Amino acid sequence: MLKSYAAQVKKELLIQSALIALDALLCAAFYALIANAVGNYLFSFDYVKLCYLLSIALAVVAARFIIKTLLCALKSKLHYRIEEAVRRDLIVRIFNENPLSVQLKSSLNTSVINAVSDIVPYFTGYLLSLRAAIIIPAILWGAILSVSPVSAGILLIITPLIPLFMIFIGKGTQKLNDRQWAQISRLNQRFQEAVSQINVLKLFNLEKKEVKNIKFMTRRWRLETLNILKVAFLSALALEFFCTVGIAFCAIT
């Protein structure tokens, strides 16, 4: 069922990609209209031209609203069809198997339920988001290139730095997080040993010292966890920084 439906899925994804591209073109046109309207208001103030530009901008907004509505409808339709195909494949496979087969495990009901939630978002979410992440920046960059090649060149240089630095920050955060997991495991083991050997600690009058050591390890773990969160938030700071720098350079040019 899924194999027979694969061609139709590709067709619907192509239609959605075309709508995304059209929405990106309308988005670029909207920005151009607003920029011309602001320029006309600040420098020439041609009332007729200003109303004309704003009316076209409103028409573009209405067209984008219609496109967004169509995309939501197509996405819901695709979600329903893929879910139906997955469930049919699973049911046919179950009925084709011997009821005493070892492949029919006791957790089959859970697998049937989770299969849809695991498979469907790949087609309705990931693939569509991936296409949008490729199509929209390319079209907007082409629109900027037609207006200001210098600004387009600046964005072409700065834009790849955003995911690059976010990857570096993410890898550094992951290493720190792995180290914290190891530290909390040691803290957990130390606490369990202290609880299991509480009689020995009382016998040698070491319970206060052990409590002090556990408090020190807990406080150290808490502070290092906050430091990891600080590093993690640098990813958002890097995104804001490079976006601000790119906009500033474009404004200067």
mmCIF file of C-alpha atoms in Angstrom:
data_model
loop_
_atom_site.group_PDB
_atom_site.id
_atom_site.type_symbol
_atom_site.label_atom_id
_atom_site.label_comp_id
_atom_site.label_asym_id
_atom_site.label_seq_id
_atom_site.Cartn_x
_atom_site.Cartn_y
_atom_site.Cartn_z
ATOM 1 C CA MET A 1 0.000 0.000 0.000
ATOM 2 C CA LEU A 2 2.763 2.431 0.912
ATOM 3 C CA LYS A 3 4.764 1.569 -2.201
ATOM 4 C CA SER A 4 1.751 2.151 -4.433
ATOM 5 C CA TYR A 5 1.078 5.439 -2.667
ATOM 6 C CA ALA A 6 4.694 6.659 -2.891
ATOM 7 C CA ALA A 7 4.199 8.307 -6.297
ATOM 8 C CA GLN A 8 1.149 10.191 -5.061
ATOM 9 C CA VAL A 9 3.027 11.304 -1.953
ATOM 10 C CA LYS A 10 5.827 12.686 -4.124
ATOM 11 C CA LYS A 11 3.272 14.492 -6.270
ATOM 12 C CA GLU A 12 1.613 16.092 -3.274
ATOM 13 C CA LEU A 13 4.986 17.082 -1.835
ATOM 14 C CA LEU A 14 5.857 18.723 -5.156
ATOM 15 C CA ILE A 15 2.577 20.643 -5.081
ATOM 16 C CA GLN A 16 3.290 21.795 -1.541
ATOM 17 C CA SER A 17 6.837 22.783 -2.554
ATOM 18 C CA ALA A 18 5.414 24.854 -5.423
ATOM 19 C CA LEU A 19 3.040 26.590 -3.012
ATOM 20 C CA ILE A 20 5.938 27.262 -0.641
ATOM 21 C CA ALA A 21 7.936 28.784 -3.494
ATOM 22 C CA LEU A 22 4.975 30.943 -4.509
ATOM 23 C CA ASP A 23 4.540 32.049 -0.901
ATOM 24 C CA ALA A 24 8.227 32.990 -0.751
ATOM 25 C CA LEU A 25 7.881 35.047 -3.947
ATOM 26 C CA LEU A 26 4.865 36.828 -2.530
ATOM 27 C CA CYS A 27 6.799 37.416 0.696
ATOM 28 C CA ALA A 28 9.641 39.049 -1.263
ATOM 29 C CA ALA A 29 7.098 41.138 -3.188
ATOM 30 C CA PHE A 30 5.466 42.223 0.067
ATOM 31 C CA TYR A 31 8.792 43.389 1.494
ATOM 32 C CA ALA A 32 9.537 45.307 -1.716
ATOM 33 C CA LEU A 33 6.111 46.975 -1.679
ATOM 34 C CA ILE A 34 6.433 47.989 1.971
ATOM 35 C CA ALA A 35 9.958 49.347 1.354
ATOM 36 C CA ASN A 36 8.727 51.401 -1.611
ATOM 37 C CA ALA A 37 5.747 52.625 0.391
ATOM 38 C CA VAL A 38 7.964 53.749 3.281
ATOM 39 C CA GLY A 39 10.369 55.441 0.862
ATOM 40 C CA ASN A 40 7.502 57.191 -0.865
ATOM 41 C CA TYR A 41 6.097 58.337 2.488
ATOM 42 C CA LEU A 42 9.424 59.697 3.739
ATOM 43 C CA PHE A 43 10.767 61.381 0.603
ATOM 44 C CA SER A 44 8.104 62.164 -1.979
ATOM 45 C CA PHE A 45 4.753 61.461 -0.283
ATOM 46 C CA ASP A 46 2.795 60.767 -3.422
ATOM 47 C CA TYR A 47 -0.566 59.948 -1.870
ATOM 48 C CA VAL A 48 -1.924 58.163 -4.938
ATOM 49 C CA LYS A 49 1.170 56.003 -5.318
ATOM 50 C CA LEU A 50 1.232 55.296 -1.581
ATOM 51 C CA CYS A 51 -2.366 54.054 -1.627
ATOM 52 C CA TYR A 52 -1.620 52.002 -4.727
ATOM 53 C CA LEU A 53 1.385 50.309 -3.096
ATOM 54 C CA LEU A 54 -0.482 49.623 0.131
ATOM 55 C CA SER A 55 -3.467 48.167 -1.721
ATOM 56 C CA ILE A 56 -1.197 45.798 -3.643
ATOM 57 C CA ALA A 57 0.521 44.871 -0.363
ATOM 58 C CA LEU A 58 -2.871 44.025 1.159
ATOM 59 C CA ALA A 59 -3.679 41.898 -1.893
ATOM 60 C CA VAL A 60 -0.372 40.081 -1.444
ATOM 61 C CA VAL A 61 -1.204 39.447 2.226
ATOM 62 C CA ALA A 62 -4.585 38.019 1.202
ATOM 63 C CA ALA A 63 -2.915 35.795 -1.406
ATOM 64 C CA ARG A 64 -0.413 34.548 1.156
ATOM 65 C CA PHE A 65 -3.268 33.786 3.554
ATOM 66 C CA ILE A 66 -4.961 31.689 0.872
ATOM 67 C CA ILE A 67 -1.709 29.847 0.143
ATOM 68 C CA LYS A 68 -1.141 29.142 3.842
ATOM 69 C CA THR A 69 -4.690 27.804 4.093
ATOM 70 C CA LEU A 70 -4.126 25.536 1.084
ATOM 71 C CA LEU A 71 -0.861 24.285 2.592
ATOM 72 C CA CYS A 72 -2.599 23.422 5.864
ATOM 73 C CA ALA A 73 -5.374 21.624 3.992
ATOM 74 C CA LEU A 74 -2.913 19.653 1.854
ATOM 75 C CA LYS A 75 -0.843 18.779 4.899
ATOM 76 C CA SER A 76 -3.912 17.479 6.747
ATOM 77 C CA LYS A 77 -4.975 15.505 3.688
ATOM 78 C CA LEU A 78 -1.505 14.002 3.304
ATOM 79 C CA HIS A 79 -1.424 13.145 7.007
ATOM 80 C CA TYR A 80 -4.747 11.337 6.756
ATOM 81 C CA ARG A 81 -3.783 9.356 3.641
ATOM 82 C CA ILE A 82 -0.390 8.257 4.964
ATOM 83 C CA GLU A 83 -1.920 7.281 8.294
ATOM 84 C CA GLU A 84 -4.558 5.228 6.485
ATOM 85 C CA ALA A 85 -1.924 3.539 4.308
ATOM 86 C CA VAL A 86 0.288 2.683 7.292
ATOM 87 C CA ARG A 87 -2.586 1.218 9.273
ATOM 88 C CA ARG A 88 -3.756 -0.845 6.286
ATOM 89 C CA ASP A 89 -0.253 -2.221 5.737
ATOM 90 C CA LEU A 90 0.021 -3.193 9.388
ATOM 91 C CA ILE A 91 -3.410 -4.845 9.468
ATOM 92 C CA VAL A 92 -2.739 -6.796 6.252
ATOM 93 C CA ARG A 93 0.607 -7.942 7.625
ATOM 94 C CA ILE A 94 -1.011 -9.083 10.869
ATOM 95 C CA PHE A 95 -3.752 -11.038 9.097
ATOM 96 C CA ASN A 96 -1.215 -12.669 6.760
ATOM 97 C CA GLU A 97 0.842 -13.931 9.686
ATOM 98 C CA ASN A 98 0.096 -17.113 11.572
ATOM 99 C CA PRO A 99 -1.591 -16.274 14.895
ATOM 100 C CA LEU A 100 1.011 -18.471 16.611
ATOM 101 C CA SER A 101 3.920 -16.808 14.800
ATOM 102 C CA VAL A 102 6.804 -15.595 16.936
ATOM 103 C CA GLN A 103 6.740 -12.311 15.006
ATOM 104 C CA LEU A 104 3.417 -11.432 16.634
ATOM 105 C CA LYS A 105 4.702 -10.344 20.007
ATOM 106 C CA SER A 106 2.670 -9.250 22.990
ATOM 107 C CA SER A 107 3.716 -5.652 22.387
ATOM 108 C CA LEU A 108 2.180 -5.634 18.908
ATOM 109 C CA ASN A 109 -0.676 -3.334 19.910
ATOM 110 C CA THR A 110 1.776 -0.732 21.132
ATOM 111 C CA SER A 111 3.799 -1.070 17.935
ATOM 112 C CA VAL A 112 0.700 -0.564 15.790
ATOM 113 C CA ILE A 113 -0.249 2.552 17.722
ATOM 114 C CA ASN A 114 3.252 4.029 17.767
ATOM 115 C CA ALA A 115 4.017 3.229 14.121
ATOM 116 C CA VAL A 116 1.714 5.941 12.843
ATOM 117 C CA SER A 117 3.051 8.593 15.221
ATOM 118 C CA ASP A 118 6.606 7.649 14.243
ATOM 119 C CA ILE A 119 6.179 7.470 10.451
ATOM 120 C CA VAL A 120 3.612 10.106 9.522
ATOM 121 C CA PRO A 121 5.471 13.190 10.910
ATOM 122 C CA TYR A 122 8.421 12.346 8.649
ATOM 123 C CA PHE A 123 6.287 12.995 5.553
ATOM 124 C CA THR A 124 4.014 15.736 6.857
ATOM 125 C CA GLY A 125 6.565 17.589 8.972
ATOM 126 C CA TYR A 126 10.219 16.876 8.295
ATOM 127 C CA LEU A 127 10.189 16.632 4.484
ATOM 128 C CA LEU A 128 8.026 19.730 4.123
ATOM 129 C CA SER A 129 10.111 21.735 6.604
ATOM 130 C CA LEU A 130 13.292 20.640 4.834
ATOM 131 C CA ARG A 131 11.978 21.824 1.483
ATOM 132 C CA ALA A 132 10.820 25.107 3.006
ATOM 133 C CA ALA A 133 14.248 25.644 4.605
ATOM 134 C CA ILE A 134 15.832 25.310 1.150
ATOM 135 C CA ILE A 135 13.283 27.081 -1.046
ATOM 136 C CA ILE A 136 12.412 30.157 1.018
ATOM 137 C CA PRO A 137 15.984 31.423 1.718
ATOM 138 C CA ALA A 138 16.993 30.780 -1.912
ATOM 139 C CA ILE A 139 14.089 32.811 -3.307
ATOM 140 C CA LEU A 140 14.534 35.638 -0.807
ATOM 141 C CA TRP A 141 18.262 35.736 -1.539
ATOM 142 C CA GLY A 142 17.518 35.910 -5.268
ATOM 143 C CA ALA A 143 15.148 38.809 -4.661
ATOM 144 C CA ILE A 144 17.813 40.624 -2.633
ATOM 145 C CA LEU A 145 20.374 39.904 -5.366
ATOM 146 C CA SER A 146 18.173 41.598 -7.964
ATOM 147 C CA VAL A 147 17.956 44.740 -5.803
ATOM 148 C CA SER A 148 21.371 44.935 -4.119
ATOM 149 C CA PRO A 149 24.126 42.509 -5.182
ATOM 150 C CA VAL A 150 26.393 43.798 -2.410
ATOM 151 C CA SER A 151 23.802 43.003 0.264
ATOM 152 C CA ALA A 152 23.220 39.583 -1.271
ATOM 153 C CA GLY A 153 26.963 38.907 -1.146
ATOM 154 C CA ILE A 154 27.121 39.939 2.500
ATOM 155 C CA LEU A 155 24.246 37.627 3.379
ATOM 156 C CA LEU A 156 25.829 34.817 1.380
ATOM 157 C CA ILE A 157 28.960 35.120 3.527
ATOM 158 C CA ILE A 158 27.290 35.634 6.906
ATOM 159 C CA THR A 159 24.378 33.197 6.629
ATOM 160 C CA PRO A 160 26.493 29.969 6.604
ATOM 161 C CA LEU A 161 28.220 31.158 9.776
ATOM 162 C CA ILE A 162 24.948 30.908 11.736
ATOM 163 C CA PRO A 163 24.509 27.101 11.576
ATOM 164 C CA LEU A 164 28.288 26.622 11.751
ATOM 165 C CA PHE A 165 28.653 28.398 15.080
ATOM 166 C CA MET A 166 25.448 26.830 16.395
ATOM 167 C CA ILE A 167 26.912 23.387 15.592
ATOM 168 C CA PHE A 168 30.117 24.249 17.448
ATOM 169 C CA ILE A 169 28.172 25.519 20.457
ATOM 170 C CA GLY A 170 25.889 22.474 20.381
ATOM 171 C CA LYS A 171 28.820 20.044 20.338
ATOM 172 C CA GLY A 172 30.480 21.868 23.214
ATOM 173 C CA THR A 173 27.225 21.793 25.172
ATOM 174 C CA GLN A 174 26.845 18.073 24.479
ATOM 175 C CA LYS A 175 30.320 17.332 25.864
ATOM 176 C CA LEU A 176 29.580 19.327 29.005
ATOM 177 C CA ASN A 177 26.220 17.604 29.354
ATOM 178 C CA ASP A 178 27.822 14.149 29.062
ATOM 179 C CA ARG A 179 30.295 15.109 31.760
ATOM 180 C CA GLN A 180 27.432 16.245 33.978
ATOM 181 C CA TRP A 181 25.625 12.948 33.526
ATOM 182 C CA ALA A 182 28.759 11.124 34.624
ATOM 183 C CA GLN A 183 29.055 13.427 37.630
ATOM 184 C CA ILE A 184 25.455 12.939 38.723
ATOM 185 C CA SER A 185 25.938 9.184 38.375
ATOM 186 C CA ARG A 186 28.896 9.384 40.751
ATOM 187 C CA LEU A 187 26.842 11.544 43.113
ATOM 188 C CA ASN A 188 24.012 9.032 43.025
ATOM 189 C CA GLN A 189 26.404 6.173 43.710
ATOM 190 C CA ARG A 190 28.018 8.078 46.576
ATOM 191 C CA PHE A 191 24.631 8.796 48.147
ATOM 192 C CA GLN A 192 23.508 5.169 47.853
ATOM 193 C CA GLU A 193 26.737 3.951 49.431
ATOM 194 C CA ALA A 194 26.324 6.441 52.268
ATOM 195 C CA VAL A 195 22.754 5.283 52.919
ATOM 196 C CA SER A 196 23.679 1.600 52.784
ATOM 197 C CA GLN A 197 26.644 2.117 55.121
ATOM 198 C CA ILE A 198 24.907 4.489 57.522
ATOM 199 C CA ASN A 199 25.589 2.205 60.502
ATOM 200 C CA VAL A 200 29.313 2.132 59.781
ATOM 201 C CA LEU A 201 29.403 5.916 59.410
ATOM 202 C CA LYS A 202 27.665 6.342 62.776
ATOM 203 C CA LEU A 203 29.981 3.828 64.382
ATOM 204 C CA PHE A 204 33.082 5.824 63.406
ATOM 205 C CA ASN A 205 31.318 9.194 63.815
ATOM 206 C CA LEU A 206 31.708 10.079 60.111
ATOM 207 C CA GLU A 207 28.107 10.909 59.222
ATOM 208 C CA LYS A 208 28.617 14.686 59.446
ATOM 209 C CA LYS A 209 31.689 14.535 57.258
ATOM 210 C CA GLU A 210 29.868 12.415 54.694
ATOM 211 C CA VAL A 211 26.887 14.778 54.654
ATOM 212 C CA LYS A 212 29.285 17.679 54.139
ATOM 213 C CA ASN A 213 30.952 15.894 51.211
ATOM 214 C CA ILE A 214 27.608 15.100 49.570
ATOM 215 C CA LYS A 215 26.471 18.707 49.981
ATOM 216 C CA PHE A 216 29.705 19.898 48.375
ATOM 217 C CA MET A 217 29.265 17.532 45.410
ATOM 218 C CA THR A 218 25.621 18.580 45.028
ATOM 219 C CA ARG A 219 26.470 22.282 45.057
ATOM 220 C CA ARG A 220 29.268 21.732 42.534
ATOM 221 C CA TRP A 221 26.934 19.798 40.255
ATOM 222 C CA ARG A 222 24.289 22.531 40.498
ATOM 223 C CA LEU A 223 26.736 25.305 39.601
ATOM 224 C CA GLU A 224 28.189 23.397 36.668
ATOM 225 C CA THR A 225 24.664 22.672 35.411
ATOM 226 C CA LEU A 226 23.955 26.411 35.367
ATOM 227 C CA ASN A 227 27.187 26.944 33.432
ATOM 228 C CA ILE A 228 26.024 24.406 30.847
ATOM 229 C CA LEU A 229 22.754 26.289 30.482
ATOM 230 C CA LYS A 230 24.719 29.486 29.903
ATOM 231 C CA VAL A 231 26.675 27.819 27.107
ATOM 232 C CA ALA A 232 23.480 26.388 25.646
ATOM 233 C CA PHE A 233 21.903 29.839 25.475
ATOM 234 C CA LEU A 234 24.881 31.031 23.427
ATOM 235 C CA SER A 235 23.312 29.334 20.399
ATOM 236 C CA ALA A 236 20.425 31.821 20.487
ATOM 237 C CA LEU A 237 22.913 34.639 21.087
ATOM 238 C CA ALA A 238 24.952 33.544 18.060
ATOM 239 C CA LEU A 239 21.821 33.526 15.911
ATOM 240 C CA GLU A 240 20.844 37.018 17.063
ATOM 241 C CA PHE A 241 24.397 38.326 16.657
ATOM 242 C CA PHE A 242 24.921 37.186 13.078
ATOM 243 C CA CYS A 243 21.427 38.278 12.047
ATOM 244 C CA THR A 244 22.080 41.722 13.528
ATOM 245 C CA VAL A 245 25.478 41.967 11.848
ATOM 246 C CA GLY A 246 24.024 40.919 8.496
ATOM 247 C CA ILE A 247 21.194 43.446 8.720
ATOM 248 C CA ALA A 248 23.623 46.173 9.810
ATOM 249 C CA PHE A 249 25.964 45.564 6.868
ATOM 250 C CA CYS A 250 23.026 45.484 4.466
ATOM 251 C CA ALA A 251 21.741 48.762 5.909
ATOM 252 C CA ILE A 252 25.174 50.370 5.515
ATOM 253 C CA THR A 253 25.462 49.304 1.890
#
